[in-house]
Coordinates of C-alpha atoms and ligand atoms in Angstrom, one line a residue:
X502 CA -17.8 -11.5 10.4
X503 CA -17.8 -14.4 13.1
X504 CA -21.4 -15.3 13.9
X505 CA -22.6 -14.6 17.7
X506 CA -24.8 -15.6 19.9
X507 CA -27.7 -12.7 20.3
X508 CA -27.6 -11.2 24.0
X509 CA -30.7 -12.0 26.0
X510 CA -32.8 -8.9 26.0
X511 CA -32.9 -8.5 29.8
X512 CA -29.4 -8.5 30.0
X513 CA -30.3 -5.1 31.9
X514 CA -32.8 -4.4 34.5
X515 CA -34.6 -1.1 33.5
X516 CA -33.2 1.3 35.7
X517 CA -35.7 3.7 37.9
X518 CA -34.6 7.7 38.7
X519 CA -32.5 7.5 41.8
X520 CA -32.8 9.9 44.8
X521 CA -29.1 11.1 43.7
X522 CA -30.6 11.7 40.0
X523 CA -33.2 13.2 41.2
X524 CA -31.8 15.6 43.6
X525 CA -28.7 16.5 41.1
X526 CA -30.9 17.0 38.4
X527 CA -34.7 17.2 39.9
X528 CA -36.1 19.1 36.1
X529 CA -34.5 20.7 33.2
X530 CA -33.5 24.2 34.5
X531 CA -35.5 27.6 32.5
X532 CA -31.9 27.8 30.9
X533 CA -31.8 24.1 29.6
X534 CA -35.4 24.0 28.5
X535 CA -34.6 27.9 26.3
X536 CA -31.2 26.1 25.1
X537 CA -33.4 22.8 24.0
X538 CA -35.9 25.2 22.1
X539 CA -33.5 27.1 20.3
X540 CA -31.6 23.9 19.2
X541 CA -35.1 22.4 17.8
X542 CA -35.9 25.4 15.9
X543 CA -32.6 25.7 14.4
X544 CA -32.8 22.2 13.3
X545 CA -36.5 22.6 11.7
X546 CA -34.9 26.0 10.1
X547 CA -32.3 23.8 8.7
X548 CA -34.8 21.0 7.3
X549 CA -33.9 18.1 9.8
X550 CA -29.9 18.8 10.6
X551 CA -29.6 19.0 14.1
X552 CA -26.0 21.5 14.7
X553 CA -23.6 21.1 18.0
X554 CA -22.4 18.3 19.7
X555 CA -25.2 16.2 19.9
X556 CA -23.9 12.5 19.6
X557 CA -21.6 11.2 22.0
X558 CA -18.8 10.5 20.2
X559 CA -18.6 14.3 18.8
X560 CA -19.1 15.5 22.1
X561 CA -16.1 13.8 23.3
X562 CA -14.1 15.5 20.9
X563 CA -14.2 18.4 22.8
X564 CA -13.0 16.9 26.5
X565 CA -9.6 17.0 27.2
X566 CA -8.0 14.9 30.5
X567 CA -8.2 16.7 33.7
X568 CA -11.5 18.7 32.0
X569 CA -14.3 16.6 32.6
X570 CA -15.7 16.3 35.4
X571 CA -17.1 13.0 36.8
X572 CA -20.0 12.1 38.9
X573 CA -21.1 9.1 41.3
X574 CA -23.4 8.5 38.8
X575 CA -21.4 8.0 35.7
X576 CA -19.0 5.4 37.9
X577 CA -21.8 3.3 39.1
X578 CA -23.4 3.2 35.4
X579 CA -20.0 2.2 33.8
X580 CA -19.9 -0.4 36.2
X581 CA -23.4 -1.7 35.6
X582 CA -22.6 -1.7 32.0
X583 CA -19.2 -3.2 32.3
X584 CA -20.1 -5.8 34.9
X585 CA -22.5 -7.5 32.1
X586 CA -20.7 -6.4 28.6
X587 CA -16.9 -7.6 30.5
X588 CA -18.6 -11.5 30.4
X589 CA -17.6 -11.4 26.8
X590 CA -20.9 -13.6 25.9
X591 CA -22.5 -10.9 23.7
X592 CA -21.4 -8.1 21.0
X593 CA -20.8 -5.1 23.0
X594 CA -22.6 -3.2 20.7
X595 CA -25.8 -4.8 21.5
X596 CA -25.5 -4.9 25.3
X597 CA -24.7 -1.1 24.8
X598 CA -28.1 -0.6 23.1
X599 CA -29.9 -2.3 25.7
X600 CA -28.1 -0.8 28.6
X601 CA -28.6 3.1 27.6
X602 CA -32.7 1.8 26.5
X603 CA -32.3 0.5 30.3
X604 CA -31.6 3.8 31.5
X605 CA -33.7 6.2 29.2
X606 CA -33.3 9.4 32.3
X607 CA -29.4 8.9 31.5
X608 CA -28.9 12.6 30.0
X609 CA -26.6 13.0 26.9
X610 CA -23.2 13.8 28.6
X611 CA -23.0 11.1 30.6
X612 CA -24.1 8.8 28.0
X613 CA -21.4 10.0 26.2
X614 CA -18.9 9.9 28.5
X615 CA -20.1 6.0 29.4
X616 CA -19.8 4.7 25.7
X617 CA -16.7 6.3 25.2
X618 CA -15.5 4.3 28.5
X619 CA -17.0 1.2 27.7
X620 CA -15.1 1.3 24.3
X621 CA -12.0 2.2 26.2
X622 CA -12.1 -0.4 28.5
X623 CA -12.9 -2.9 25.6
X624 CA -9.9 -1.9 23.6
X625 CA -7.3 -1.7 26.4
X626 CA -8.6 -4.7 28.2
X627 CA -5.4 -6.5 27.7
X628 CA -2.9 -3.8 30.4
X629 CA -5.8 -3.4 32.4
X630 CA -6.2 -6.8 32.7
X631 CA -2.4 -7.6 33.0
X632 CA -2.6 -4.9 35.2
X633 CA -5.8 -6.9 37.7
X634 CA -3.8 -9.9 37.7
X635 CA -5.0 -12.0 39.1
X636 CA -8.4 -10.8 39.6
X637 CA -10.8 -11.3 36.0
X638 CA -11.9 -8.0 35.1
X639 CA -15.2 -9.3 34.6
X640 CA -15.1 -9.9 38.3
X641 CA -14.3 -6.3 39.3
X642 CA -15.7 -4.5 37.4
X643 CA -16.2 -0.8 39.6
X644 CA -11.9 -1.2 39.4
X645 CA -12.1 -1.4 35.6
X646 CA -14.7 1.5 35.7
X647 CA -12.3 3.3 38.1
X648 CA -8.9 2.4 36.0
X649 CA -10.7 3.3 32.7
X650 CA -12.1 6.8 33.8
X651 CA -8.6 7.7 35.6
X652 CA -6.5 6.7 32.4
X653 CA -8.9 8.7 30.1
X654 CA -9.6 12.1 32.1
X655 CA -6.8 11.8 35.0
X656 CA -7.4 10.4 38.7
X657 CA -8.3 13.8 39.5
X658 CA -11.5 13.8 37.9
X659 CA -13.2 10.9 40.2
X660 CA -15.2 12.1 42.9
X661 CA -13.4 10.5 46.0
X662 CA -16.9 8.8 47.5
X663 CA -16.9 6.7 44.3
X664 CA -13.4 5.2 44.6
X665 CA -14.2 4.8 48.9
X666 CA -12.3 1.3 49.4
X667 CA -10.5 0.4 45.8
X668 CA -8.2 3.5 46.2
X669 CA -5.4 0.6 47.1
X670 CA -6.3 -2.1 44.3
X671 CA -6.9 1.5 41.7
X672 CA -3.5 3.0 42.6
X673 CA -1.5 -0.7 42.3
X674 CA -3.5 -0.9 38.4
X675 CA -3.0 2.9 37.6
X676 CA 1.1 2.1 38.7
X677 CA 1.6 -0.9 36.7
X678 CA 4.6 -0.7 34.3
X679 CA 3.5 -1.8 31.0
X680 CA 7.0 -2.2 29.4
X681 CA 7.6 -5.5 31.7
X682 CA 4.0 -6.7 30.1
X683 CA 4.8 -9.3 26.9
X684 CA 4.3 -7.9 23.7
X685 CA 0.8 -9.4 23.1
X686 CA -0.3 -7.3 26.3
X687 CA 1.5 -4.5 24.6
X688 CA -0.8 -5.1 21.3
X689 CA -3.8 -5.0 23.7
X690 CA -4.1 -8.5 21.3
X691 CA -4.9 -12.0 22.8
X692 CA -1.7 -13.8 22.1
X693 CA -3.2 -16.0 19.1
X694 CA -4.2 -13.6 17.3
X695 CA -0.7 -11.1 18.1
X696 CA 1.8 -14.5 16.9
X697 CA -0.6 -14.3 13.3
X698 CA -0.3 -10.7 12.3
X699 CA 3.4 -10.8 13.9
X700 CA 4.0 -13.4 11.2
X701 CA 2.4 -11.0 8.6
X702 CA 3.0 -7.8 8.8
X703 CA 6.5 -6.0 9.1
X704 CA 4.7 -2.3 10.3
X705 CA 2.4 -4.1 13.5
X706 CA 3.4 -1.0 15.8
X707 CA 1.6 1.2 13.1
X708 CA -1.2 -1.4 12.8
X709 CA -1.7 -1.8 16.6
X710 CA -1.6 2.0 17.5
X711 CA -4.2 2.2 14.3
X712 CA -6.7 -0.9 16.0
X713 CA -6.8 1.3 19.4
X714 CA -8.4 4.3 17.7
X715 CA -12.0 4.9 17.0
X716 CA -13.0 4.9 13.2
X717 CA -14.2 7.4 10.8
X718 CA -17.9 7.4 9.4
X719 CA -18.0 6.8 5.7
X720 CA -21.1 7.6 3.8
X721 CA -21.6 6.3 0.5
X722 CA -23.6 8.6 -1.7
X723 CA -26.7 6.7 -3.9
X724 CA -25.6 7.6 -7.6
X725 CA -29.2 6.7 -8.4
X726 CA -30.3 10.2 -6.3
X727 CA -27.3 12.5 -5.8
X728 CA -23.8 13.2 -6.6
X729 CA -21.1 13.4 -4.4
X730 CA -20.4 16.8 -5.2
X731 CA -24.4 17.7 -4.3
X732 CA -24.2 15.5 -0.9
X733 CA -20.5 17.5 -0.1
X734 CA -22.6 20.5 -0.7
X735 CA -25.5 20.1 1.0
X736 CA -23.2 19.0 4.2
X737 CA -21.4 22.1 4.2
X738 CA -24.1 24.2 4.1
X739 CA -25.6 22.7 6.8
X740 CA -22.3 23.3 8.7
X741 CA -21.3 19.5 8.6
X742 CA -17.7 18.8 8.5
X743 CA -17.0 16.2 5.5
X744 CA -14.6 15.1 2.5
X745 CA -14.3 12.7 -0.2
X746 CA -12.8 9.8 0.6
X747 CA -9.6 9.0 -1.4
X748 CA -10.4 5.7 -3.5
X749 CA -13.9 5.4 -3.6
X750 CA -15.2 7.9 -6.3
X751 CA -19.2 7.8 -4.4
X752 CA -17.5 7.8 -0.6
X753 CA -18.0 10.7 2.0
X754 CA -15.8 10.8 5.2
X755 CA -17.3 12.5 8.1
X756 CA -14.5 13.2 11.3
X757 CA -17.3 13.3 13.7
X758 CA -20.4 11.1 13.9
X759 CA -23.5 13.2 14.3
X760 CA -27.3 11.4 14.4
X761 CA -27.2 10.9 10.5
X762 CA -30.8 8.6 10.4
X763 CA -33.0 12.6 11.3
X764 CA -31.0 13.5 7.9
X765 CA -33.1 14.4 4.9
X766 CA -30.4 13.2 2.7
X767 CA -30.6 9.7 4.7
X768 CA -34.2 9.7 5.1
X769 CA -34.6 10.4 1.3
X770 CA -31.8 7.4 0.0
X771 CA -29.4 9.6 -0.9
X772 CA -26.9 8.4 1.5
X773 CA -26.1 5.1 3.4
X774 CA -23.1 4.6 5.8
X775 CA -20.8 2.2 4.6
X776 CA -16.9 1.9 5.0
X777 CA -14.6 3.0 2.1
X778 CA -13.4 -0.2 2.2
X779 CA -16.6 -2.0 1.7
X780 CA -17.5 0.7 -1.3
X781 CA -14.2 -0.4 -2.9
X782 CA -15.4 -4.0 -2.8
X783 CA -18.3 -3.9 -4.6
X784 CA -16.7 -1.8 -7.3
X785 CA -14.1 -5.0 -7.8
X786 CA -17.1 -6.4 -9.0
X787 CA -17.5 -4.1 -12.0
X788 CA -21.2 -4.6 -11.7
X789 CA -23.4 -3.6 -15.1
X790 CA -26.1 -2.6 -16.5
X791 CA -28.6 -5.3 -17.0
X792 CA -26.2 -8.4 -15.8
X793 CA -27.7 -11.1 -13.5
X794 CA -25.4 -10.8 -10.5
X795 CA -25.1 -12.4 -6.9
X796 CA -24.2 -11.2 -3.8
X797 CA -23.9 -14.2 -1.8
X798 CA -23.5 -13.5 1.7
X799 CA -25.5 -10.3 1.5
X800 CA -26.1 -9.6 5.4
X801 CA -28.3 -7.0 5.9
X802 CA -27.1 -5.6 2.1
X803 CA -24.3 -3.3 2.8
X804 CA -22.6 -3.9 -0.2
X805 CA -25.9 -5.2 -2.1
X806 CA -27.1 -1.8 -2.1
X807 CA -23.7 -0.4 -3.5
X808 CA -24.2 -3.1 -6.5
X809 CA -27.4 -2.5 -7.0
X810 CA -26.7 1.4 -7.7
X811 CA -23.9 0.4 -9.8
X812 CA -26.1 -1.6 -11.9
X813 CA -28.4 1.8 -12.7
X814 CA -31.0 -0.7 -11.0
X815 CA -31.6 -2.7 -14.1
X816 CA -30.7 -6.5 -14.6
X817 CA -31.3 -8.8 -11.9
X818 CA -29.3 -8.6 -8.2
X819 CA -30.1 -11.8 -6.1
X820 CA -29.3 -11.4 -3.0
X821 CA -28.4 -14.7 -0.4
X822 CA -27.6 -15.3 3.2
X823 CA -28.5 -18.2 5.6
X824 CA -29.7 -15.5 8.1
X825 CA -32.9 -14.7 7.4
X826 CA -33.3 -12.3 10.0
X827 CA -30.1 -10.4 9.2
X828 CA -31.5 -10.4 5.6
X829 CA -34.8 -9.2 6.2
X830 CA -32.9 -5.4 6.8
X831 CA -32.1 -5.5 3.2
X832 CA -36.4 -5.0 1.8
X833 CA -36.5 -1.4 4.1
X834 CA -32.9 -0.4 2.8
X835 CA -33.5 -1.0 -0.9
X836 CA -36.9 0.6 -0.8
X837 CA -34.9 3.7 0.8
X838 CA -32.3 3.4 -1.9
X839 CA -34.7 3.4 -4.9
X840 CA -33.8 -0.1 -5.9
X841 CA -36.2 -2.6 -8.2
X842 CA -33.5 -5.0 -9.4
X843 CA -32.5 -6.6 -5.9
X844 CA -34.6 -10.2 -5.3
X845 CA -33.4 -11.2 -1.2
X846 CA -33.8 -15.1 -0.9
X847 CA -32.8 -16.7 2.1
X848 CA -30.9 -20.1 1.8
X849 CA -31.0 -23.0 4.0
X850 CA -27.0 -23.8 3.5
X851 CA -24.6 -22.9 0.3
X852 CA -25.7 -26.3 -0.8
X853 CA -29.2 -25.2 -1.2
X854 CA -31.5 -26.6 -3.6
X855 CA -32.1 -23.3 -5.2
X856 CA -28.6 -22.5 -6.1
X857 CA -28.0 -25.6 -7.7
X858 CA -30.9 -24.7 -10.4
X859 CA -28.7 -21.2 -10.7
X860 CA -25.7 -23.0 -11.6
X861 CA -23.8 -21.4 -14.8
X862 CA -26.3 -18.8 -14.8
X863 CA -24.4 -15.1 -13.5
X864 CA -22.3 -12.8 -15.3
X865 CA -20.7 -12.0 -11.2
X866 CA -20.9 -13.2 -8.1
X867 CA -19.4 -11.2 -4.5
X868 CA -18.3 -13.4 -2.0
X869 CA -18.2 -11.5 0.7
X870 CA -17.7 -14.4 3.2
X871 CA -18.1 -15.0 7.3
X872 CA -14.7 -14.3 8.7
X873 CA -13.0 -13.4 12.0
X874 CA -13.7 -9.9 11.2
X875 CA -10.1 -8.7 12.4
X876 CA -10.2 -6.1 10.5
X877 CA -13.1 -4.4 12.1
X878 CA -11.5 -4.1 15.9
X879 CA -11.6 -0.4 15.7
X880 CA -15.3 -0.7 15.8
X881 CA -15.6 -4.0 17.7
X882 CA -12.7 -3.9 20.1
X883 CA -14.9 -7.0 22.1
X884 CA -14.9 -9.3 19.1
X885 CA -10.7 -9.5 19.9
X886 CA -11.6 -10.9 23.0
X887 CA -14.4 -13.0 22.2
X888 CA -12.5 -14.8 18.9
X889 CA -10.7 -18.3 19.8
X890 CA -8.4 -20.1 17.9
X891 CA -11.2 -22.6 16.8
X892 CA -13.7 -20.6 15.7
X893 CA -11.0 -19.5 12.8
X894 CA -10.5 -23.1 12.1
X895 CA -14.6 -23.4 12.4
X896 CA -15.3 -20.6 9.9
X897 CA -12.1 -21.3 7.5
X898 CA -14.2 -24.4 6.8
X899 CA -17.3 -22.1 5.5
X900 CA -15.4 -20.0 3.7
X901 CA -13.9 -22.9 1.6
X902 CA -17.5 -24.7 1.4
X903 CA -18.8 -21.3 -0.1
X904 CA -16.6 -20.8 -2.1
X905 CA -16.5 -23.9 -4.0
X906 CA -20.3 -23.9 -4.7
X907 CA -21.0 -20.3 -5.0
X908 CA -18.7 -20.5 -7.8
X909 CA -20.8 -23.1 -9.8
X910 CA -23.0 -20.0 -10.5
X911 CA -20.2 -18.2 -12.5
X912 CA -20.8 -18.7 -16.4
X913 CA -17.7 -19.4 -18.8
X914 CA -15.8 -15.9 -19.2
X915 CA -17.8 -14.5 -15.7
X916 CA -16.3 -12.8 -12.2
X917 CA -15.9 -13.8 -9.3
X918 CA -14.9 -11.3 -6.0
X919 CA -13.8 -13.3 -2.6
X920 CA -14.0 -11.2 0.7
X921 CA -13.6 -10.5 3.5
X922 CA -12.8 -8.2 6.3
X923 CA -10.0 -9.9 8.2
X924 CA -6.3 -9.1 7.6
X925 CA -5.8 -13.2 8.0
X926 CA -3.9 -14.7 5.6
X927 CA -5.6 -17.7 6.5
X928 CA -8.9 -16.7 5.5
X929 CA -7.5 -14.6 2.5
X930 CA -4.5 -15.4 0.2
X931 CA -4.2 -19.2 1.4
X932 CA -8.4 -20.0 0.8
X933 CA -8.1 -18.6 -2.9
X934 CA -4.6 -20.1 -3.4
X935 CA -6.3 -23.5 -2.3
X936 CA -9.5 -22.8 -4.4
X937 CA -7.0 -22.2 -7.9
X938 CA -5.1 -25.2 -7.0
X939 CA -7.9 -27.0 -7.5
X940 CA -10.1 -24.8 -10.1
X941 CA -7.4 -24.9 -13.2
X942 CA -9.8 -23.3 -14.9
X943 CA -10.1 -20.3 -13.1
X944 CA -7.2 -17.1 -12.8
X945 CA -6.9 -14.8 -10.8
X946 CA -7.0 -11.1 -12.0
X947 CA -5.2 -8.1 -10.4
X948 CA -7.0 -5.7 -8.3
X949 CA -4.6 -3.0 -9.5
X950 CA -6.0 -3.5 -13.2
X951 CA -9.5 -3.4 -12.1
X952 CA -9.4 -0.4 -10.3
X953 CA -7.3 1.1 -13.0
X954 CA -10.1 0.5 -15.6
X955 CA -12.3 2.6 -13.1
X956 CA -10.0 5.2 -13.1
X957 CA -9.0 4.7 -9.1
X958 CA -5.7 4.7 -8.3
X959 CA -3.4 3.5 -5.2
X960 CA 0.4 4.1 -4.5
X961 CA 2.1 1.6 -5.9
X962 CA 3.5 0.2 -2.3
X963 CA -0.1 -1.0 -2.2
X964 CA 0.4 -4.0 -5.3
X965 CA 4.4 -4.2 -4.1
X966 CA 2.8 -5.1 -1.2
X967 CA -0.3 -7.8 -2.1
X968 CA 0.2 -8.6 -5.5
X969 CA -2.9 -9.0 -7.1
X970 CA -4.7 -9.4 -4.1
X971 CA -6.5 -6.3 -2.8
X972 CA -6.0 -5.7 1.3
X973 CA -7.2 -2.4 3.3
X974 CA -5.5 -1.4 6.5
X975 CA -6.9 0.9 9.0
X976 CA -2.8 2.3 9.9
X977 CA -2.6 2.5 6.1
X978 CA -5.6 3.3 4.4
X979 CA -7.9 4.7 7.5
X980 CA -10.2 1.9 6.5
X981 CA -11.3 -1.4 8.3
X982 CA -9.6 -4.3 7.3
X983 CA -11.5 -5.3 4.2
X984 CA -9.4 -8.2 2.1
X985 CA -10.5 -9.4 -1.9
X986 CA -9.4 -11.2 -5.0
X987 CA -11.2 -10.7 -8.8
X988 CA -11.3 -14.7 -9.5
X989 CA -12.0 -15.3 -13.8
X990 CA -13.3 -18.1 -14.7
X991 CA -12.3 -18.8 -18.5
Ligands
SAM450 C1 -19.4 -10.5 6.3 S1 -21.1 -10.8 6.5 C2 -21.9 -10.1 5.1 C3 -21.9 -8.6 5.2 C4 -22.7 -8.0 4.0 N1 -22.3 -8.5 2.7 C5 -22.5 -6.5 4.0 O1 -21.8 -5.9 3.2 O2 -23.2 -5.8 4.8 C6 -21.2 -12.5 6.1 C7 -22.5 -13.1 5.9 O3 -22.4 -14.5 5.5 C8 -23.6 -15.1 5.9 N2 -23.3 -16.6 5.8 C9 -22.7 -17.4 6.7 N3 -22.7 -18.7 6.2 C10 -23.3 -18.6 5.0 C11 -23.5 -19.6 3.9 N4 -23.2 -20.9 4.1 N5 -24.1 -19.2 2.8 C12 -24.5 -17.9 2.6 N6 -24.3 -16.9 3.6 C13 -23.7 -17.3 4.7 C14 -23.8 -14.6 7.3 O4 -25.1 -14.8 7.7 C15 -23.4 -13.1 7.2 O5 -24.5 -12.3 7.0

């Protein structure tokens, strides 16, 4: 994904109980202290899973418009949040972080109801924004806070002392007539990036109805300590909701997101949480036993850690990335994982002395290269907003430079996997179409076959589609937008 600038970490003042807090909610009642008891006894007796709705996002589930009921507090802590997360100069996911660690007396359901309104407002900043004109969201932020919580539980639900002088500007937003917007608007897309997948895709309604949604948690389970069938099992009778996921033969998909890191099947490497998508990518490697193999953008080892298990932890698994920090999550992760064969070395550039002494030397190499990460909006709905035109002409130019010398490390007759997770032709089909003009001596090898040999199978409106080129789509495969081609050299 597109590389970001790191939020400062006072991007929020720490927050101190206010009089409201404290005369709404002075202690936890006898009732709520017994309720907390019982919950923490039932998840010792159930060795570490906590049950109920304990994360936000399953506790959402449950409220319907018109239900839920909301307090003074909860508008002015969206709009504290929104008023620094709506400047766009940091991912939202971090600013969340630090905002809830701002406000550690914020109790669950409100929490909950804030993140899911801060994603909201993220993913349909476009109408509300159309609908502001001509006043920046960013500069208004109690009306986007207002707008948001109406559209999501009904005007109703705001407590009338919180809306006090924006009821005109909130009633002129919560009227605005959408259909007059221009498609892009529509899309809840900045235009750029609507006129490219308008030029691509022939199904965008599906694709933009799919990008407004939240996405599913996929687990992937550590062949190296557990089966699927085991993890499924051990879920289940810990009254967790989950299924297999339908191409990846180690993925687990869970509808709800409950506080996975307390699990003993996390805690004990059995599981990590990785898309299907991103599974499916590192088994288009067709890592084996004993091979040397490189991951050369390996992050913080997402799909390292999928190789890695694939290879039975033999051979050698060197793992590169220019961000040493990013990187430096990979040691913890293997350790969890059980994993000996994984070497993490970070590089100064992909011209890096280092990989110049590896030329010729791997039987595979992944690819999985910086990109606009377009495919991930269901989980980043601010990066939409943040991308500009030039920083996909800015990162085209890495992926093409990585390519071309990452590729010196394939032996004669080794594999190569491209990546990414953008549905961009431009940083897809066109940067390995550009790289086999100029490589005769590399082919390209259908995805179809590859999976085939591994005994996973798509519908065949998936290759009709992208030839021999592998793309996931969240309207079609409930999966991010993960993209990659199986390059031969010969
Ligand atoms: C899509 S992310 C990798 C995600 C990771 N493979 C995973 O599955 O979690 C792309 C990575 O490329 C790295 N990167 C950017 N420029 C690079 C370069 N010139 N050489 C190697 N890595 C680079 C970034 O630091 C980033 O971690």
């Amino acid at each position: 994904m597109a590389e970001t600038k790191f939020p400062k970490r006072r991007a929020f003042a720490m927050q101190k109980p206010r009089k409201t807090e404290r005369t709404e909610s002075p202690r936890r009642t006898e009732r709520q202290r017994a309720a907390d008891k019982r919950r923490r006894e039932e998840a010792r007796a159930m060795g570490g899973y906590a049950k109920g709705p304990k994360t936000p996002e399953k506790r959402m589930t449950a409220l319907q418009p018109g239900q839920v009921r909301i307090t003074g507090l909860i508008v002015d802590e969206l709009t504290r949040a929104l008023g620094v997360i709506l400047k766009l100069d940091g991912p939202a996911d971090v600013l969340m972080k630090l905002f809830f660690r701002s406000n550690p007396r914020l109790g669950m359901r409100d929490r909950g109801i804030i993140a899911e309104g801060i994603y909201y407002a993220l993913r349909h900043l476009g109408t509300l924004s159309w609908a502001m004109h001509p006043v920046p969201p960013a500069r208004a932020p109690r009306l986007v806070a207002l707008a948001t919580l109406a559209r999501q539980h009904g005007i109703e639900s705001l407590p009338p002392a919180s809306i006090g002088r924006e009821e005109g500007p909130l009633k002129n937003v919560l009227a605005a007539d959408f259909s007059k917007a221009p498609p892009h608007i529509q899309a809840e897309l900045p235009e750029w990036i609507y006129s490219l997948l308008e030029a691509q895709y022939d199904d965008t309604k599906e694709l933009y109805a799919s990008m407004l949604e939240g996405a599913p948690l996929d687990l992937r389970v550590n062949l190296l300590k557990a089966s699927r069938e085991e993890v499924l099992q051990e879920l289940a009778a810990n009254g967790v909701e989950a299924y297999p996921t339908p191409f990846s033969p180690d993925g687990v998909r869970l509808p709800t997101k409950p506080g996975l890191t307390q699990w003993p099947i996390y805690k004990e490497g059995k599981v990590d949480v990785q898309d299907e998508g991103s599974q499916l990518i590192a088994r288009l490697l067709t890592p084996r036993r004993r091979e040397m193999i490189c991951d050369f953008c390996a992050g913080a080892g997402g799909k390292t850690l999928a190789i890695g298990a694939l290879m039975r932890s033999t051979g050698s698994l060197y793992a590169f990335d220019v961000n040493e920090k990013r990187l430096a999550g990979l040691t913890p992760r293997m350790r969890r994982a059980g994993l000996s064969n994984v070497h993490p070395i970070a590089i100064r550039s992909e011209r890096d002395e280092r990989i110049r002494r590896l030329q010729g030397k791997f039987d595979r190499v992944l690819i999985d290269a910086p990109c606009t990460g377009t495919g991930t909006f269901r989980r980043n709905p601010d990066l939409k907003w943040r991308l500009a035109p030039s920083e996909l002409d800015r990162i085209n130019k890495i992926q093409k430079d990585v390519l071309e010398h990452a590729s010196r490390l394939v032996k004669k007759g080794g594999r190569m996997v491209y990546a990414t997770c953008s549905m961009l032709r431009r940083e897809n089909q066109e940067v390995v179409e550009a790289f086999l003009e100029a490589h005769p001596e590399w082919h390209l090898v259908p995805a179809a076959d590859v999976f085939a040999q591994q005994g996973i199978q798509f519908d065949a409106s998936q290759w009709e589609r992208f030839g021999s080129y592998f793309q996931m789509l969240p309207h079609v495969n409930s999966t991010d937008g993960f993209f990659a081609a199986v390059l031969q050299r010969d």
